[in-house]
Amino acid sequence: MSSGAAKVNGRKAIRDEAATWVVRLDADPRLRPEANAWIDADPRHAVAFAEAEAAWEAARHVRLRGDAAGAGEDDAPATPAVEPLPLVQRHITRRSAAIGLLAASAAGAVGLGRMLLSSDGNRVATIHGQQRLTRLADGSSIRLNSGTTLDVSLNASRRVVRMIEGEALFDVARDRRRPFVVDLGDARVQVIGTSFNIRKRLDRAELTVTSGLVAVSDVDGQTIRVGAGETTLIRPGLLAAANPGETLIRQRTAWQDGFIELNDETIEEAVAEFNRYRDKPIVVADPRIGSLVVSGRFGIRESREFVEALKSSFAINAVTMPNGSIALSRGEVALGRTE
């Protein structure tokens, strides 16, 4: 066999093994330490795993509407949406073809927004409506939500991410020599190895810890520790941990699975969440409806289904304006067409 053919076969074997690890981890997350050991064994493994995982994230879910009749034995019915916003969804995972699909897709997976960062001073960003999974050279990963900008600095002595705006889920690899720091400007989050979600807003930041322990310090020198299942609201003069329960934790991290989960949010708040992923916004044109409370679970791209649920539940009028935005009201809106 020629050296060129051997290299091709070697790359294919690595891609196939990476795809196998991705599928195994999806079935059993407890295998993460073994997977990390394989990833760390060779830089080519890290690249192949990143590509395979991106392909898996993009292709593993097939979403259907309607009732569960006719579902195959591989089909997993999901919980219907909470009333009064009904939406029936199902997820289907075809594991029998997963490894072959990943191996075939891996070559193009980098275009889905994954990159390997190894040098000091990299900027990672998503535009409006985009999500992105980035694997760092230290084995950590960052999943960026819509409209997020981060500056990543990794070197032999430090691991620092400056969060400029947006929202991200951090899965930090353990390294006792180099604590991982997220700089929020008026506060900093420091960990050794754990998973947590941060959403930075104009006037505050919301931290949600899903595993491990996080230390949060503000500019006044106050420091608190936030553990798994706890959250904290970070704003000038306010820093306190709380245990809000599983519902809020699930709600704050639903975006990473492609969902918006509403739990007694006002229509104003719900619309703001959907607008994070829309090119043309939904506008609450009638102040009488903005404070109405809604609950439900929708895909991040299901804003029109959300609008239909509002129409059926609250008799709200929805009109598409000439610029493509959707105006919500209880009265008539002069321009546009009714949805």
Short mmCIF file of C-alpha atoms in Angstrom, two decimals:
data_model
loop_
_atom_site.label_atom_id
_atom_site.label_comp_id
_atom_site.label_asym_id
_atom_site.label_seq_id
_atom_site.Cartn_x
_atom_site.Cartn_y
_atom_site.Cartn_z
CA MET A 1 0.00 0.00 0.00
CA SER A 2 1.33 3.46 -0.89
CA SER A 3 2.06 6.00 1.85
CA GLY A 4 -0.73 8.23 0.48
CA ALA A 5 -3.28 5.43 0.67
CA ALA A 6 -2.11 4.53 4.17
CA LYS A 7 -2.65 8.13 5.30
CA VAL A 8 -6.15 8.16 3.81
CA ASN A 9 -7.02 4.88 5.53
CA GLY A 10 -5.55 6.19 8.78
CA ARG A 11 -7.69 9.32 8.64
CA LYS A 12 -10.76 7.23 7.87
CA ALA A 13 -10.08 4.94 10.82
CA ILE A 14 -9.76 7.95 13.14
CA ARG A 15 -12.99 9.47 11.79
CA ASP A 16 -14.81 6.15 12.26
CA GLU A 17 -13.55 5.82 15.82
CA ALA A 18 -14.52 9.41 16.57
CA ALA A 19 -18.03 8.75 15.24
CA THR A 20 -18.26 5.67 17.44
CA TRP A 21 -17.31 7.69 20.51
CA VAL A 22 -19.91 10.36 19.71
CA VAL A 23 -22.70 7.79 19.46
CA ARG A 24 -21.56 5.98 22.62
CA LEU A 25 -21.47 9.24 24.58
CA ASP A 26 -24.94 10.15 23.40
CA ALA A 27 -26.19 6.85 24.82
CA ASP A 28 -24.12 6.97 28.02
CA PRO A 29 -22.56 10.31 29.13
CA ARG A 30 -20.69 8.45 31.88
CA LEU A 31 -18.19 7.39 29.22
CA ARG A 32 -16.91 10.99 28.98
CA PRO A 33 -13.60 10.30 30.86
CA GLU A 34 -12.75 7.45 28.48
CA ALA A 35 -13.69 9.57 25.48
CA ASN A 36 -11.55 12.46 26.73
CA ALA A 37 -8.59 10.11 27.14
CA TRP A 38 -8.95 9.05 23.49
CA ILE A 39 -9.33 12.68 22.37
CA ASP A 40 -6.24 13.78 24.31
CA ALA A 41 -4.10 10.96 22.94
CA ASP A 42 -3.61 12.58 19.53
CA PRO A 43 -4.41 16.07 18.12
CA ARG A 44 -6.00 14.34 15.12
CA HIS A 45 -8.44 12.65 17.48
CA ALA A 46 -9.59 16.03 18.83
CA VAL A 47 -10.24 17.38 15.34
CA ALA A 48 -12.05 14.21 14.20
CA PHE A 49 -14.19 14.15 17.35
CA ALA A 50 -15.13 17.80 16.93
CA GLU A 51 -16.20 17.21 13.34
CA ALA A 52 -18.14 14.02 14.17
CA GLU A 53 -19.92 15.62 17.11
CA ALA A 54 -20.95 18.59 14.98
CA ALA A 55 -22.36 16.25 12.33
CA TRP A 56 -24.23 14.31 15.00
CA GLU A 57 -25.72 17.48 16.49
CA ALA A 58 -26.89 18.58 13.05
CA ALA A 59 -28.34 15.29 11.88
CA ARG A 60 -29.52 13.19 14.80
CA HIS A 61 -33.01 14.63 15.27
CA VAL A 62 -35.86 14.21 12.84
CA ARG A 63 -38.85 16.19 14.00
CA LEU A 64 -42.43 15.26 13.16
CA ARG A 65 -45.77 16.87 13.87
CA GLY A 66 -49.10 15.29 14.63
CA ASP A 67 -50.00 12.39 16.91
CA ALA A 68 -47.82 9.38 17.64
CA ALA A 69 -49.80 6.98 15.47
CA GLY A 70 -47.62 4.96 13.14
CA ALA A 71 -44.43 5.57 15.10
CA GLY A 72 -41.78 2.94 14.65
CA GLU A 73 -40.11 1.13 17.52
CA ASP A 74 -37.15 3.51 17.25
CA ASP A 75 -39.43 6.51 17.76
CA ALA A 76 -39.44 8.29 21.11
CA PRO A 77 -42.59 10.37 21.73
CA ALA A 78 -41.88 13.64 23.49
CA THR A 79 -44.03 15.26 26.16
CA PRO A 80 -46.72 17.47 24.61
CA ALA A 81 -46.45 21.20 25.21
CA VAL A 82 -47.97 22.62 28.36
CA GLU A 83 -51.41 24.14 27.90
CA PRO A 84 -52.53 26.66 26.77
CA LEU A 85 -49.86 26.48 24.07
CA PRO A 86 -50.28 22.95 22.69
CA LEU A 87 -47.65 21.60 20.35
CA VAL A 88 -47.11 17.90 19.80
CA GLN A 89 -43.57 16.91 18.93
CA ARG A 90 -41.63 13.69 18.49
CA HIS A 91 -37.93 13.02 18.17
CA ILE A 92 -36.63 10.08 16.19
CA THR A 93 -33.06 8.87 16.51
CA ARG A 94 -31.95 6.35 13.91
CA ARG A 95 -28.95 4.82 15.66
CA SER A 96 -28.55 1.94 13.23
CA ALA A 97 -27.22 4.34 10.58
CA ALA A 98 -25.60 6.85 12.91
CA ILE A 99 -21.95 5.84 12.62
CA GLY A 100 -22.07 5.65 8.83
CA LEU A 101 -23.86 8.99 8.68
CA LEU A 102 -21.26 10.65 10.89
CA ALA A 103 -18.33 9.23 8.96
CA ALA A 104 -19.84 10.46 5.70
CA SER A 105 -20.69 13.89 7.13
CA ALA A 106 -17.56 14.65 9.13
CA ALA A 107 -15.61 16.16 6.26
CA GLY A 108 -18.10 19.02 5.99
CA ALA A 109 -18.90 19.41 9.66
CA VAL A 110 -16.47 22.23 10.37
CA GLY A 111 -18.75 24.49 8.36
CA LEU A 112 -21.38 24.03 11.05
CA GLY A 113 -19.39 26.31 13.31
CA ARG A 114 -16.80 24.27 15.18
CA MET A 115 -13.16 25.21 15.42
CA LEU A 116 -10.14 24.07 17.43
CA LEU A 117 -8.56 26.92 19.39
CA SER A 118 -4.99 26.57 20.58
CA SER A 119 -3.35 29.99 20.46
CA ASP A 120 -3.72 33.08 22.61
CA GLY A 121 -6.34 35.70 21.78
CA ASN A 122 -9.08 34.19 19.59
CA ARG A 123 -12.49 35.75 19.02
CA VAL A 124 -15.46 33.42 18.69
CA ALA A 125 -18.86 34.79 17.73
CA THR A 126 -22.30 33.94 16.43
CA ILE A 127 -24.52 36.22 14.41
CA HIS A 128 -28.21 36.77 15.13
CA GLY A 129 -30.07 33.45 14.90
CA GLN A 130 -26.92 31.29 14.78
CA GLN A 131 -25.67 28.72 17.28
CA ARG A 132 -22.16 27.32 17.40
CA LEU A 133 -20.18 24.65 19.24
CA THR A 134 -16.49 25.39 19.76
CA ARG A 135 -13.94 22.95 21.18
CA LEU A 136 -10.89 24.46 22.85
CA ALA A 137 -7.39 23.02 22.77
CA ASP A 138 -7.53 22.20 26.50
CA GLY A 139 -10.46 19.82 25.97
CA SER A 140 -13.11 22.31 27.09
CA SER A 141 -16.05 23.20 24.87
CA ILE A 142 -18.26 26.25 24.56
CA ARG A 143 -21.70 26.21 22.95
CA LEU A 144 -22.63 29.74 21.84
CA ASN A 145 -26.23 30.85 21.51
CA SER A 146 -27.53 33.50 19.11
CA GLY A 147 -25.74 36.87 19.04
CA THR A 148 -22.80 35.91 21.27
CA THR A 149 -19.23 37.24 21.21
CA LEU A 150 -16.35 35.82 23.27
CA ASP A 151 -12.60 36.47 23.37
CA VAL A 152 -10.72 33.28 24.26
CA SER A 153 -7.19 33.37 25.66
CA LEU A 154 -5.41 30.06 26.30
CA ASN A 155 -1.73 29.68 27.07
CA ALA A 156 0.57 27.74 29.39
CA SER A 157 -0.39 29.76 32.47
CA ARG A 158 -4.03 30.77 32.08
CA ARG A 159 -7.44 30.06 30.55
CA VAL A 160 -9.55 33.21 30.23
CA VAL A 161 -12.73 33.91 28.26
CA ARG A 162 -13.95 37.50 28.08
CA MET A 163 -17.70 37.44 27.51
CA ILE A 164 -18.69 40.54 25.58
CA GLU A 165 -22.35 39.71 24.94
CA GLY A 166 -24.81 36.88 24.51
CA GLU A 167 -25.18 33.44 26.06
CA ALA A 168 -22.97 30.36 26.23
CA LEU A 169 -22.82 26.95 27.84
CA PHE A 170 -19.34 26.10 29.12
CA ASP A 171 -18.13 22.52 29.63
CA VAL A 172 -14.72 23.02 31.24
CA ALA A 173 -11.98 20.39 31.28
CA ARG A 174 -10.27 19.99 34.65
CA ASP A 175 -6.85 21.57 35.02
CA ARG A 176 -5.83 22.44 38.60
CA ARG A 177 -2.79 24.34 37.37
CA ARG A 178 -4.89 26.65 35.22
CA PRO A 179 -8.29 27.68 36.60
CA PHE A 180 -10.79 28.63 33.89
CA VAL A 181 -12.01 32.23 34.22
CA VAL A 182 -14.97 33.91 32.49
CA ASP A 183 -14.61 37.70 32.65
CA LEU A 184 -17.99 39.45 32.58
CA GLY A 185 -16.59 42.96 33.01
CA ASP A 186 -18.09 43.72 36.42
CA ALA A 187 -17.72 40.15 37.71
CA ARG A 188 -15.69 37.02 37.07
CA VAL A 189 -16.57 33.34 37.21
CA GLN A 190 -13.76 30.92 38.07
CA VAL A 191 -13.75 27.13 37.92
CA ILE A 192 -11.37 24.21 37.71
CA GLY A 193 -13.66 21.89 35.80
CA THR A 194 -17.45 21.98 35.56
CA SER A 195 -20.44 22.87 33.34
CA PHE A 196 -22.41 26.10 33.53
CA ASN A 197 -24.54 28.44 31.44
CA ILE A 198 -24.11 32.23 31.37
CA ARG A 199 -26.44 34.72 29.74
CA LYS A 200 -25.14 38.28 29.70
CA ARG A 201 -27.81 40.96 29.38
CA LEU A 202 -27.47 44.75 29.35
CA ASP A 203 -28.09 45.17 33.07
CA ARG A 204 -27.24 41.77 34.52
CA ALA A 205 -25.82 38.30 33.96
CA GLU A 206 -27.56 35.03 34.79
CA LEU A 207 -25.40 32.06 35.83
CA THR A 208 -26.78 28.52 35.93
CA VAL A 209 -24.53 25.68 37.13
CA THR A 210 -25.38 22.22 35.80
CA SER A 211 -22.47 20.32 37.37
CA GLY A 212 -19.53 21.01 39.67
CA LEU A 213 -18.82 24.15 41.67
CA VAL A 214 -18.26 27.74 40.51
CA ALA A 215 -16.80 30.76 42.33
CA VAL A 216 -18.24 34.16 41.39
CA SER A 217 -16.53 37.43 42.37
CA ASP A 218 -17.73 40.98 41.78
CA VAL A 219 -15.84 44.28 41.57
CA ASP A 220 -16.51 44.96 45.26
CA GLY A 221 -14.54 41.87 46.26
CA GLN A 222 -17.55 39.79 47.28
CA THR A 223 -17.22 36.10 46.39
CA ILE A 224 -19.84 33.36 46.52
CA ARG A 225 -19.83 29.70 45.52
CA VAL A 226 -22.55 28.32 43.27
CA GLY A 227 -23.05 24.55 43.02
CA ALA A 228 -24.81 22.20 40.64
CA GLY A 229 -28.52 22.94 40.38
CA GLU A 230 -28.05 26.50 41.62
CA THR A 231 -28.27 29.86 39.88
CA THR A 232 -27.17 33.38 40.63
CA LEU A 233 -28.14 36.79 39.34
CA ILE A 234 -25.05 38.96 38.82
CA ARG A 235 -25.55 42.71 38.84
CA PRO A 236 -23.77 45.63 40.54
CA GLY A 237 -24.32 45.36 44.30
CA LEU A 238 -26.15 42.03 44.05
CA LEU A 239 -24.58 38.57 44.18
CA ALA A 240 -26.53 35.71 45.76
CA ALA A 241 -26.95 32.03 44.94
CA ALA A 242 -30.36 30.36 44.82
CA ASN A 243 -31.69 26.85 44.32
CA PRO A 244 -34.62 27.43 41.92
CA GLY A 245 -35.49 23.80 41.19
CA GLU A 246 -35.28 21.66 38.07
CA THR A 247 -37.89 23.62 36.11
CA LEU A 248 -35.84 26.82 35.89
CA ILE A 249 -32.59 24.93 35.28
CA ARG A 250 -34.22 23.08 32.38
CA GLN A 251 -35.71 26.30 31.05
CA ARG A 252 -32.40 28.17 31.05
CA THR A 253 -30.54 25.39 29.26
CA ALA A 254 -33.29 24.32 26.81
CA TRP A 255 -31.74 26.40 24.01
CA GLN A 256 -28.79 24.02 23.69
CA ASP A 257 -31.24 21.31 22.58
CA GLY A 258 -32.95 23.70 20.16
CA PHE A 259 -35.93 24.65 22.33
CA ILE A 260 -37.53 27.63 24.00
CA GLU A 261 -39.26 26.61 27.21
CA LEU A 262 -41.83 29.04 28.58
CA ASN A 263 -42.98 28.74 32.18
CA ASP A 264 -45.44 31.49 33.10
CA GLU A 265 -43.59 34.11 31.05
CA THR A 266 -45.40 37.18 29.81
CA ILE A 267 -46.06 37.46 26.09
CA GLU A 268 -43.52 40.31 26.00
CA GLU A 269 -40.85 38.03 27.49
CA ALA A 270 -41.76 35.10 25.24
CA VAL A 271 -41.66 37.24 22.11
CA ALA A 272 -38.21 38.51 23.09
CA GLU A 273 -36.97 34.91 23.25
CA PHE A 274 -38.29 34.02 19.78
CA ASN A 275 -36.88 37.24 18.33
CA ARG A 276 -33.37 36.03 19.21
CA TYR A 277 -33.69 33.61 16.29
CA ARG A 278 -35.87 35.53 13.81
CA ASP A 279 -34.64 37.76 10.99
CA LYS A 280 -37.79 39.89 11.25
CA PRO A 281 -39.14 40.47 14.76
CA ILE A 282 -42.49 39.71 16.31
CA VAL A 283 -43.86 42.97 17.71
CA VAL A 284 -46.37 43.31 20.55
CA ALA A 285 -48.38 46.13 19.01
CA ASP A 286 -51.06 46.19 21.70
CA PRO A 287 -49.97 46.89 25.32
CA ARG A 288 -53.09 45.10 26.58
CA ILE A 289 -51.66 41.70 25.66
CA GLY A 290 -48.01 42.12 26.67
CA SER A 291 -48.55 41.08 30.30
CA LEU A 292 -50.61 37.96 29.54
CA VAL A 293 -48.88 34.83 30.90
CA VAL A 294 -48.01 31.85 28.70
CA SER A 295 -46.40 28.43 29.09
CA GLY A 296 -45.22 25.89 26.55
CA ARG A 297 -42.27 24.30 24.77
CA PHE A 298 -41.31 25.16 21.18
CA GLY A 299 -38.40 24.72 18.84
CA ILE A 300 -36.30 27.87 18.48
CA ARG A 301 -37.46 28.12 14.84
CA GLU A 302 -41.12 27.62 15.67
CA SER A 303 -42.13 31.23 16.15
CA ARG A 304 -45.04 30.85 13.74
CA GLU A 305 -46.34 27.88 15.72
CA PHE A 306 -46.03 30.04 18.82
CA VAL A 307 -48.06 32.79 17.13
CA GLU A 308 -50.73 30.27 16.09
CA ALA A 309 -50.95 29.07 19.70
CA LEU A 310 -51.42 32.66 20.88
CA LYS A 311 -54.18 33.16 18.33
CA SER A 312 -56.07 30.04 19.43
CA SER A 313 -55.53 30.53 23.17
CA PHE A 314 -56.09 34.27 23.53
CA ALA A 315 -57.92 35.30 20.33
CA ILE A 316 -54.94 37.46 19.43
CA ASN A 317 -54.75 38.98 15.97
CA ALA A 318 -51.45 38.42 14.10
CA VAL A 319 -50.62 40.46 11.00
CA THR A 320 -47.56 40.16 8.79
CA MET A 321 -46.30 43.66 8.01
CA PRO A 322 -44.75 44.70 4.66
CA ASN A 323 -41.24 44.45 6.16
CA GLY A 324 -41.83 40.82 7.23
CA SER A 325 -42.33 41.43 10.94
CA ILE A 326 -45.42 40.07 12.71
CA ALA A 327 -47.60 42.46 14.74
CA LEU A 328 -49.67 41.04 17.61
CA SER A 329 -52.76 42.83 18.88
CA ARG A 330 -56.34 42.44 20.01
CA GLY A 331 -57.47 44.96 17.43
CA GLU A 332 -56.86 45.55 13.75
CA VAL A 333 -53.49 46.58 12.35
CA ALA A 334 -53.81 48.71 9.25
CA LEU A 335 -50.97 47.31 7.11
CA GLY A 336 -50.04 43.81 6.15
CA ARG A 337 -51.90 40.54 5.92
CA THR A 338 -53.47 38.43 8.62
CA GLU A 339 -51.52 35.31 9.52
#
